[in-house]
């Protein structure tokens, strides 16, 4: 799994791709914690661009939960953008949409 | 093997209030939309085929009690929540018709909602009845005696006429009870709980309630996947949403619908029954969560098909 990064308008945007499952989740978490530290150091918010994520199992949701918790502790604003229809449904069913800031696109997340 | 649900609610019994019955009647009449029915049979068909579960029925409010009916031989029951009272009434009827008077009862744990039916279990006053308890706790007998002490209940345990024995089961070991091969797993819950896998005649049932699956313990997850492996039915604690189970209700000892589907799908189980329903939830809430859980299984069930059932008081599942 590749994690593309860019900085725009005081936000660090990271874009994972592929499938987040048992195999890829550890690397995904390690990389997210690194970018979270970068965001914290640079006083940036963190946007996870999910448009290239085909599917994320609950193992991936656990990663998001832990990173989100760490972000709150570090006072880093964290947002999720660009999820496909399947991921939107999984967020709703798991009730993650109640605690994560979810946006249709990165541009919407930057504006939100 | 027939699995009969006598109680499916979690934590505390939930009675249906008058306004809930009224709302169901109103919803049914609205759905009928002025239609005329020429017989009670036609009405029953309308209720059974056209009304959704929250309108036509109820998930019920009795706490955990599940019977495993092999068709002959001894009774086999998991837990003695408030549904155990109804089971006892039916068991007395069946004993009068010649059924065995031996009860093999497997206890997940001894929290109130899992033992409160025992003081109201009529057959325990029958001297011809034998009750064999099985559980992983050392203090099972103490818990049952304590709830019948005078300060809480007027009939002390010593007054019971049935022949009662207590048997300890050990996780990882398999015992033969009443024609079933029974294996045990220890579960994460306050004061521990135990799950059971019953196998007979090529069929397998797992009873796993009051079990929290931690989000950072993959080894435990793998162990449960093996325990559920290829089961015909897994009865699973789905009390909370995934979010609640991992956040505000972490360490409360319960699990979620999402984890139920994840584990049972990985295990190749054929069916999962959502169980131990949150008492705050009404029938519409439970029905909505059931619908969402079916959808979640469709979203992730890439290679296999897991049938998602939602247990209700009175439901029977043939394996």
Short mmCIF file of C-alpha atoms in Angstrom, two decimals:
data_model
loop_
_atom_site.label_atom_id
_atom_site.label_comp_id
_atom_site.label_asym_id
_atom_site.label_seq_id
_atom_site.Cartn_x
_atom_site.Cartn_y
_atom_site.Cartn_z
CA UNK A 1 0.00 0.00 0.00
CA UNK A 2 1.25 3.41 -0.97
CA UNK A 3 0.49 6.55 1.03
CA UNK A 4 0.71 9.72 -1.08
CA UNK A 5 1.12 12.99 0.82
CA UNK A 6 0.71 16.66 0.04
CA UNK A 7 0.18 19.86 2.01
CA UNK A 8 -2.54 22.32 1.04
CA UNK A 9 -4.04 25.22 2.95
CA UNK A 10 -2.68 24.26 6.38
CA UNK A 11 -3.74 20.65 5.91
CA UNK A 12 -1.66 17.53 5.44
CA UNK A 13 -3.49 15.32 2.97
CA UNK A 14 -2.67 11.64 2.82
CA UNK A 15 -4.11 9.28 0.21
CA UNK A 16 -3.82 5.54 0.83
CA UNK A 17 -4.92 3.14 -1.87
CA UNK A 18 -6.07 -0.43 -2.43
CA UNK A 19 -7.50 -2.65 0.27
CA UNK A 20 -6.94 -2.16 3.99
CA UNK A 21 -7.23 -5.55 5.59
CA UNK A 22 -5.39 -7.84 8.01
CA UNK A 23 -2.28 -7.84 5.83
CA UNK A 24 -2.00 -4.15 5.01
CA UNK A 25 -3.38 -2.61 8.21
CA UNK A 26 -0.13 -2.64 10.26
CA UNK A 27 1.76 -0.70 7.57
CA UNK A 28 -1.23 1.65 7.16
CA UNK A 29 -1.26 2.37 10.89
CA UNK A 30 2.48 2.91 11.10
CA UNK A 31 2.40 5.38 8.22
CA UNK A 32 -0.64 7.21 9.59
CA UNK A 33 1.04 7.68 12.96
CA UNK A 34 4.06 9.15 11.19
CA UNK A 35 1.99 11.63 9.19
CA UNK A 36 0.02 12.47 12.32
CA UNK A 37 3.29 13.47 13.99
CA UNK A 38 4.19 15.55 10.93
CA UNK A 39 0.80 17.25 11.08
CA UNK A 40 1.24 17.90 14.78
CA UNK A 41 4.75 19.30 14.30
CA UNK A 42 3.55 21.60 11.54
CA UNK A 43 0.32 22.62 13.30
CA UNK A 44 -1.61 21.20 10.35
CA UNK A 45 -4.92 19.42 10.20
CA UNK A 46 -4.92 15.90 8.75
CA UNK A 47 -7.18 14.83 5.88
CA UNK A 48 -7.32 11.17 4.87
CA UNK A 49 -8.31 11.03 1.22
CA UNK A 50 -10.04 7.68 0.77
CA UNK A 51 -10.94 7.95 -2.91
CA UNK A 52 -8.48 5.20 -3.89
CA UNK A 53 -9.43 2.87 -1.06
CA UNK A 54 -11.43 0.07 -2.58
CA UNK A 55 -12.37 -1.52 0.71
CA UNK A 56 -11.43 -1.32 4.37
CA UNK A 57 -12.26 -4.10 6.83
CA UNK A 58 -12.86 -3.46 10.51
CA UNK A 59 -9.14 -3.92 11.02
CA UNK A 60 -8.76 -0.69 9.04
CA UNK A 61 -11.53 0.96 11.04
CA UNK A 62 -9.60 0.08 14.19
CA UNK A 63 -6.59 1.87 12.76
CA UNK A 64 -8.69 4.95 12.05
CA UNK A 65 -10.13 4.79 15.56
CA UNK A 66 -6.70 4.64 17.18
CA UNK A 67 -5.23 7.36 14.96
CA UNK A 68 -8.28 9.53 15.55
CA UNK A 69 -7.88 9.10 19.31
CA UNK A 70 -4.19 10.01 19.09
CA UNK A 71 -5.10 13.02 16.93
CA UNK A 72 -7.55 14.25 19.54
CA UNK A 73 -4.91 13.94 22.24
CA UNK A 74 -2.53 15.95 20.07
CA UNK A 75 -5.27 18.48 19.19
CA UNK A 76 -4.88 17.67 15.49
CA UNK A 77 -8.09 18.08 13.52
CA UNK A 78 -8.65 14.89 11.50
CA UNK A 79 -11.08 14.46 8.58
CA UNK A 80 -11.96 11.70 6.15
CA UNK A 81 -12.82 12.51 2.54
CA UNK A 82 -13.75 10.88 -0.74
CA UNK A 83 -15.04 7.52 0.47
CA UNK A 84 -16.73 5.28 -2.09
CA UNK A 85 -20.32 4.19 -1.59
CA UNK A 86 -19.31 0.91 0.07
CA UNK A 87 -17.11 2.64 2.63
CA UNK A 88 -19.81 5.25 3.31
CA UNK A 89 -22.22 2.43 4.14
CA UNK A 90 -19.70 0.70 6.40
CA UNK A 91 -19.09 3.97 8.24
CA UNK A 92 -22.83 4.39 8.73
CA UNK A 93 -23.45 0.80 9.87
CA UNK A 94 -20.54 0.90 12.33
CA UNK A 95 -21.67 4.39 13.48
CA UNK A 96 -18.22 5.79 12.69
CA UNK A 97 -20.01 8.60 10.86
CA UNK A 98 -21.10 9.84 14.31
CA UNK A 99 -17.58 10.62 15.46
CA UNK A 100 -15.45 11.09 12.35
CA UNK A 101 -15.70 14.22 10.23
CA UNK A 102 -16.69 12.86 6.82
CA UNK A 103 -16.64 14.88 3.58
CA UNK A 104 -17.45 14.00 -0.01
CA UNK A 105 -14.20 15.41 -1.36
CA UNK A 106 -10.86 16.78 -0.18
CA UNK A 107 -11.92 20.24 -1.33
CA UNK A 108 -15.02 19.99 0.86
CA UNK A 109 -12.85 18.86 3.78
CA UNK A 110 -10.53 21.84 3.27
CA UNK A 111 -13.51 24.17 3.25
CA UNK A 112 -15.25 22.45 6.16
CA UNK B 1 -31.08 -30.23 16.15
CA UNK B 2 -33.66 -27.55 16.82
CA UNK B 3 -32.56 -24.33 18.53
CA UNK B 4 -35.36 -22.64 20.43
CA UNK B 5 -34.95 -19.10 21.78
CA UNK B 6 -36.79 -18.48 25.06
CA UNK B 7 -35.08 -15.22 25.89
CA UNK B 8 -32.97 -12.96 23.69
CA UNK B 9 -32.76 -9.61 25.51
CA UNK B 10 -29.64 -8.36 27.24
CA UNK B 11 -29.10 -7.09 30.77
CA UNK B 12 -32.67 -6.74 32.01
CA UNK B 13 -36.14 -7.92 30.94
CA UNK B 14 -38.11 -5.43 28.89
CA UNK B 15 -41.88 -5.40 29.01
CA UNK B 16 -43.94 -3.97 26.16
CA UNK B 17 -45.85 -0.86 27.15
CA UNK B 18 -49.40 -0.05 26.09
CA UNK B 19 -48.40 2.77 23.77
CA UNK B 20 -46.09 0.41 21.87
CA UNK B 21 -48.93 -2.07 21.26
CA UNK B 22 -51.11 0.85 20.18
CA UNK B 23 -48.51 2.07 17.71
CA UNK B 24 -48.25 -1.42 16.19
CA UNK B 25 -52.03 -1.64 15.76
CA UNK B 26 -52.09 1.78 14.13
CA UNK B 27 -49.23 0.87 11.78
CA UNK B 28 -50.96 -2.39 10.80
CA UNK B 29 -54.25 -0.64 10.06
CA UNK B 30 -52.48 2.02 8.04
CA UNK B 31 -50.70 -0.71 6.06
CA UNK B 32 -54.06 -2.45 5.41
CA UNK B 33 -55.22 0.82 3.87
CA UNK B 34 -58.94 0.07 4.15
CA UNK B 35 -58.64 -3.40 2.65
CA UNK B 36 -61.39 -5.93 3.41
CA UNK B 37 -60.47 -9.49 4.45
CA UNK B 38 -62.94 -12.32 3.96
CA UNK B 39 -61.48 -14.62 6.64
CA UNK B 40 -59.12 -14.77 9.60
CA UNK B 41 -56.82 -16.81 7.38
CA UNK B 42 -56.61 -13.91 4.95
CA UNK B 43 -55.84 -11.54 7.82
CA UNK B 44 -53.14 -13.89 9.10
CA UNK B 45 -51.62 -14.06 5.61
CA UNK B 46 -51.58 -10.27 5.43
CA UNK B 47 -49.89 -10.05 8.84
CA UNK B 48 -47.33 -12.76 8.06
CA UNK B 49 -46.48 -11.75 4.51
CA UNK B 50 -46.96 -8.02 4.24
CA UNK B 51 -46.14 -6.51 7.61
CA UNK B 52 -42.58 -6.07 8.79
CA UNK B 53 -41.41 -7.67 12.03
CA UNK B 54 -41.63 -4.50 14.20
CA UNK B 55 -45.30 -4.13 13.25
CA UNK B 56 -46.45 -7.76 13.09
CA UNK B 57 -44.48 -9.05 16.05
CA UNK B 58 -41.81 -8.30 18.60
CA UNK B 59 -38.32 -9.42 19.40
CA UNK B 60 -39.51 -9.88 22.96
CA UNK B 61 -38.08 -8.84 26.27
CA UNK B 62 -37.07 -12.00 28.15
CA UNK B 63 -33.39 -12.34 29.01
CA UNK B 64 -31.02 -15.05 27.80
CA UNK B 65 -32.30 -18.60 27.57
CA UNK B 66 -31.75 -20.92 24.61
CA UNK B 67 -32.83 -24.53 24.33
CA UNK B 68 -31.12 -27.07 22.12
CA UNK B 69 -33.70 -29.72 21.26
CA UNK B 70 -32.32 -32.92 19.84
CA UNK B 71 -35.77 -34.45 19.50
CA UNK B 72 -35.23 -37.05 22.17
CA UNK B 73 -33.14 -37.53 25.28
CA UNK B 74 -32.44 -34.99 27.99
CA UNK B 75 -33.21 -31.29 27.92
CA UNK B 76 -30.28 -29.06 27.05
CA UNK B 77 -30.39 -25.34 27.85
CA UNK B 78 -27.99 -22.42 27.76
CA UNK B 79 -28.48 -19.87 30.54
CA UNK B 80 -31.42 -19.20 32.82
CA UNK B 81 -32.49 -15.63 32.15
CA UNK B 82 -36.11 -14.63 32.58
CA UNK B 83 -36.98 -16.72 29.50
CA UNK B 84 -36.18 -19.79 31.60
CA UNK B 85 -39.53 -19.45 33.38
CA UNK B 86 -41.47 -19.90 30.13
CA UNK B 87 -39.17 -22.74 29.18
CA UNK B 88 -39.93 -24.41 32.53
CA UNK B 89 -43.67 -24.25 31.89
CA UNK B 90 -43.24 -25.86 28.48
CA UNK B 91 -40.78 -28.43 29.83
CA UNK B 92 -43.33 -29.48 32.50
CA UNK B 93 -45.87 -30.04 29.74
CA UNK B 94 -43.42 -32.15 27.76
CA UNK B 95 -42.39 -34.16 30.83
CA UNK B 96 -46.06 -34.95 31.42
CA UNK B 97 -46.06 -36.37 27.89
CA UNK B 98 -43.11 -38.63 28.67
CA UNK B 99 -40.04 -36.47 28.05
CA UNK B 100 -36.85 -37.16 30.03
CA UNK B 101 -36.73 -35.35 33.38
CA UNK B 102 -33.01 -34.57 33.17
CA UNK B 103 -31.91 -31.03 32.41
CA UNK B 104 -28.36 -30.30 31.22
CA UNK B 105 -27.84 -26.58 31.71
CA UNK B 106 -24.78 -24.72 30.43
CA UNK B 107 -24.10 -21.39 32.07
CA UNK B 108 -22.23 -18.59 30.30
CA UNK B 109 -21.89 -16.77 33.62
CA UNK B 110 -23.97 -15.77 36.63
CA UNK B 111 -24.92 -12.15 36.13
CA UNK B 112 -28.53 -11.49 37.09
CA UNK B 113 -29.94 -11.51 33.59
CA UNK B 114 -28.61 -15.06 33.12
CA UNK B 115 -29.78 -16.62 36.38
CA UNK B 116 -32.96 -14.73 37.31
CA UNK B 117 -35.26 -17.35 35.78
CA UNK B 118 -34.09 -20.17 38.03
CA UNK B 119 -36.15 -19.27 41.15
CA UNK B 120 -39.25 -19.47 38.92
CA UNK B 121 -38.36 -22.79 37.31
CA UNK B 122 -41.22 -25.09 38.25
CA UNK B 123 -39.47 -28.42 37.54
CA UNK B 124 -36.90 -27.73 40.27
CA UNK B 125 -39.64 -28.61 42.79
CA UNK B 126 -40.14 -32.07 41.22
CA UNK B 127 -38.22 -34.79 43.14
CA UNK B 128 -38.04 -36.88 39.96
CA UNK B 129 -36.16 -34.14 38.13
CA UNK B 130 -32.39 -34.11 37.76
CA UNK B 131 -30.65 -30.82 37.02
CA UNK B 132 -27.02 -30.99 35.90
CA UNK B 133 -25.29 -27.64 35.72
CA UNK B 134 -22.19 -27.13 33.59
CA UNK B 135 -20.03 -24.04 33.70
CA UNK B 136 -16.52 -22.72 33.87
CA UNK B 137 -16.93 -20.81 37.14
CA UNK B 138 -16.02 -22.12 40.59
CA UNK B 139 -18.76 -20.06 42.22
CA UNK B 140 -21.76 -21.10 40.11
CA UNK B 141 -23.47 -22.91 42.99
CA UNK B 142 -22.81 -19.99 45.35
CA UNK B 143 -24.42 -17.57 42.89
CA UNK B 144 -27.57 -19.66 42.56
CA UNK B 145 -27.89 -20.21 46.30
CA UNK B 146 -27.26 -16.54 47.04
CA UNK B 147 -30.04 -15.25 44.82
CA UNK B 148 -32.53 -17.40 46.75
CA UNK B 149 -31.46 -16.22 50.21
CA UNK B 150 -34.33 -14.72 52.18
CA UNK B 151 -33.21 -11.14 51.75
CA UNK B 152 -33.85 -11.49 48.00
CA UNK B 153 -36.33 -14.35 47.57
CA UNK B 154 -38.76 -16.21 49.87
CA UNK B 155 -37.91 -19.74 48.70
CA UNK B 156 -34.43 -20.89 49.76
CA UNK B 157 -32.37 -23.13 47.52
CA UNK B 158 -32.57 -25.91 50.12
CA UNK B 159 -36.30 -26.26 49.54
CA UNK B 160 -35.84 -27.37 45.95
CA UNK B 161 -36.74 -31.03 45.47
CA UNK B 162 -34.85 -31.79 42.27
CA UNK B 163 -31.55 -33.65 42.32
CA UNK B 164 -29.10 -30.85 41.50
CA UNK B 165 -25.43 -31.27 40.64
CA UNK B 166 -22.70 -28.88 39.52
CA UNK B 167 -20.04 -29.77 36.96
CA UNK B 168 -17.07 -27.66 36.00
CA UNK B 169 -16.01 -27.51 32.37
CA UNK B 170 -12.57 -26.41 31.23
CA UNK B 171 -11.76 -24.32 28.16
CA UNK B 172 -9.98 -26.34 25.53
CA UNK B 173 -11.46 -29.64 26.70
CA UNK B 174 -14.38 -31.46 25.12
CA UNK B 175 -16.98 -33.30 27.16
CA UNK B 176 -19.84 -35.55 26.11
CA UNK B 177 -23.16 -34.44 27.59
CA UNK B 178 -26.53 -35.86 26.59
CA UNK B 179 -25.27 -37.03 23.22
CA UNK B 180 -23.51 -33.75 22.39
CA UNK B 181 -19.80 -33.14 22.16
CA UNK B 182 -19.36 -29.87 24.01
CA UNK B 183 -16.28 -27.67 23.94
CA UNK B 184 -15.74 -24.51 25.93
CA UNK B 185 -14.06 -21.15 25.38
CA UNK B 186 -13.33 -18.45 27.95
CA UNK B 187 -14.66 -15.02 27.03
CA UNK B 188 -13.84 -11.44 28.01
CA UNK B 189 -16.56 -10.25 30.40
CA UNK B 190 -16.77 -9.03 33.97
CA UNK B 191 -16.06 -12.05 36.23
CA UNK B 192 -15.47 -14.01 32.98
CA UNK B 193 -17.99 -15.75 30.78
CA UNK B 194 -17.86 -18.97 28.79
CA UNK B 195 -19.00 -19.86 25.30
CA UNK B 196 -19.96 -23.35 24.21
CA UNK B 197 -19.88 -25.33 21.01
CA UNK B 198 -22.31 -28.22 20.72
CA UNK B 199 -21.86 -30.90 18.08
CA UNK B 200 -24.09 -33.86 17.27
CA UNK B 201 -25.22 -35.68 14.15
CA UNK B 202 -22.91 -33.66 11.94
CA UNK B 203 -24.39 -30.34 13.08
CA UNK B 204 -22.76 -27.67 15.20
CA UNK B 205 -24.07 -24.81 17.29
CA UNK B 206 -22.05 -22.14 19.09
CA UNK B 207 -23.52 -20.19 22.00
CA UNK B 208 -21.33 -17.15 22.60
CA UNK B 209 -22.93 -14.33 24.51
CA UNK B 210 -21.68 -11.68 26.90
CA UNK B 211 -18.36 -11.72 25.14
CA UNK B 212 -16.36 -8.65 24.24
CA UNK B 213 -13.87 -8.88 21.41
CA UNK B 214 -11.10 -6.38 22.02
CA UNK B 215 -9.95 -4.29 19.09
CA UNK B 216 -6.27 -4.87 19.81
CA UNK B 217 -6.15 -8.62 20.38
CA UNK B 218 -5.76 -10.44 17.05
CA UNK B 219 -4.70 -13.67 18.77
CA UNK B 220 -7.98 -13.85 20.66
CA UNK B 221 -9.83 -13.05 17.45
CA UNK B 222 -8.10 -15.93 15.67
CA UNK B 223 -8.99 -18.25 18.55
CA UNK B 224 -12.68 -17.37 18.27
CA UNK B 225 -12.61 -17.80 14.51
CA UNK B 226 -11.40 -21.35 15.08
CA UNK B 227 -14.04 -21.93 17.76
CA UNK B 228 -16.73 -20.80 15.30
CA UNK B 229 -15.18 -22.70 12.38
CA UNK B 230 -17.84 -23.99 9.91
CA UNK B 231 -20.57 -23.82 12.58
CA UNK B 232 -24.12 -24.24 11.34
CA UNK B 233 -25.24 -21.49 13.71
CA UNK B 234 -23.39 -19.04 15.94
CA UNK B 235 -25.43 -17.23 18.58
CA UNK B 236 -23.50 -14.00 19.06
CA UNK B 237 -23.68 -11.05 21.44
CA UNK B 238 -24.53 -8.05 19.24
CA UNK B 239 -25.63 -5.66 21.97
CA UNK B 240 -23.78 -2.55 20.78
CA UNK B 241 -22.75 -0.76 17.63
CA UNK B 242 -19.11 -1.18 16.68
CA UNK B 243 -18.41 2.42 17.65
CA UNK B 244 -19.96 2.09 21.11
CA UNK B 245 -18.20 -1.23 21.75
CA UNK B 246 -14.85 0.36 20.98
CA UNK B 247 -15.40 3.68 22.72
CA UNK B 248 -17.87 4.63 25.46
CA UNK B 249 -18.84 1.01 26.20
CA UNK B 250 -15.37 -0.44 25.99
CA UNK B 251 -14.81 -3.05 28.73
CA UNK B 252 -18.55 -3.41 29.33
CA UNK B 253 -18.18 -6.98 28.11
CA UNK B 254 -20.26 -7.01 24.95
CA UNK B 255 -19.76 -7.00 21.24
CA UNK B 256 -21.30 -5.67 18.03
CA UNK B 257 -23.11 -6.72 14.89
CA UNK B 258 -20.12 -5.78 12.74
CA UNK B 259 -17.69 -7.97 14.70
CA UNK B 260 -20.26 -10.79 14.60
CA UNK B 261 -20.23 -10.75 10.81
CA UNK B 262 -16.46 -10.33 10.61
CA UNK B 263 -15.67 -13.29 12.84
CA UNK B 264 -18.39 -15.60 11.54
CA UNK B 265 -17.50 -14.83 7.92
CA UNK B 266 -13.85 -15.57 8.57
CA UNK B 267 -14.88 -18.79 10.32
CA UNK B 268 -17.02 -19.96 7.39
CA UNK B 269 -20.06 -20.23 9.65
CA UNK B 270 -23.36 -20.75 7.85
CA UNK B 271 -25.61 -18.63 10.05
CA UNK B 272 -25.23 -16.11 12.84
CA UNK B 273 -28.05 -15.13 15.20
CA UNK B 274 -27.88 -11.62 16.63
CA UNK B 275 -28.52 -12.00 20.35
CA UNK B 276 -28.54 -10.21 23.72
CA UNK B 277 -30.39 -7.20 22.38
CA UNK B 278 -29.81 -3.82 23.99
CA UNK B 279 -32.81 -3.12 26.30
CA UNK B 280 -32.89 0.52 25.24
CA UNK B 281 -33.74 -0.62 21.72
CA UNK B 282 -37.36 -1.05 20.66
CA UNK B 283 -38.48 -3.44 17.92
CA UNK B 284 -37.91 -0.87 15.18
CA UNK B 285 -34.35 -0.23 16.41
CA UNK B 286 -33.51 -3.94 16.46
CA UNK B 287 -35.07 -4.44 13.04
CA UNK B 288 -33.03 -1.56 11.63
CA UNK B 289 -29.80 -2.96 13.05
CA UNK B 290 -30.69 -6.39 11.65
CA UNK B 291 -31.25 -4.89 8.19
CA UNK B 292 -27.96 -3.00 8.41
CA UNK B 293 -26.15 -6.16 9.49
CA UNK B 294 -27.49 -8.10 6.50
CA UNK B 295 -26.28 -5.25 4.31
CA UNK B 296 -22.86 -5.25 5.99
CA UNK B 297 -22.54 -8.95 5.27
CA UNK B 298 -23.37 -8.27 1.62
CA UNK B 299 -20.71 -5.57 1.49
CA UNK B 300 -17.90 -7.69 2.93
CA UNK B 301 -19.04 -11.24 2.13
CA UNK B 302 -16.96 -11.66 -0.97
CA UNK B 303 -16.47 -15.38 -1.15
CA UNK B 304 -19.06 -16.82 1.17
CA UNK B 305 -22.61 -16.20 2.23
CA UNK B 306 -23.35 -15.90 5.89
CA UNK B 307 -27.04 -15.82 6.71
CA UNK B 308 -27.74 -13.17 9.34
CA UNK B 309 -30.65 -13.97 11.66
CA UNK B 310 -31.94 -11.77 14.44
CA UNK B 311 -33.08 -13.85 17.40
CA UNK B 312 -36.44 -13.15 18.99
CA UNK B 313 -38.28 -14.76 21.88
CA UNK B 314 -40.01 -17.82 20.41
CA UNK B 315 -37.80 -18.15 17.34
CA UNK B 316 -36.86 -21.67 16.30
CA UNK B 317 -33.98 -22.54 14.01
CA UNK B 318 -33.61 -26.05 12.60
CA UNK B 319 -30.03 -27.15 11.94
#
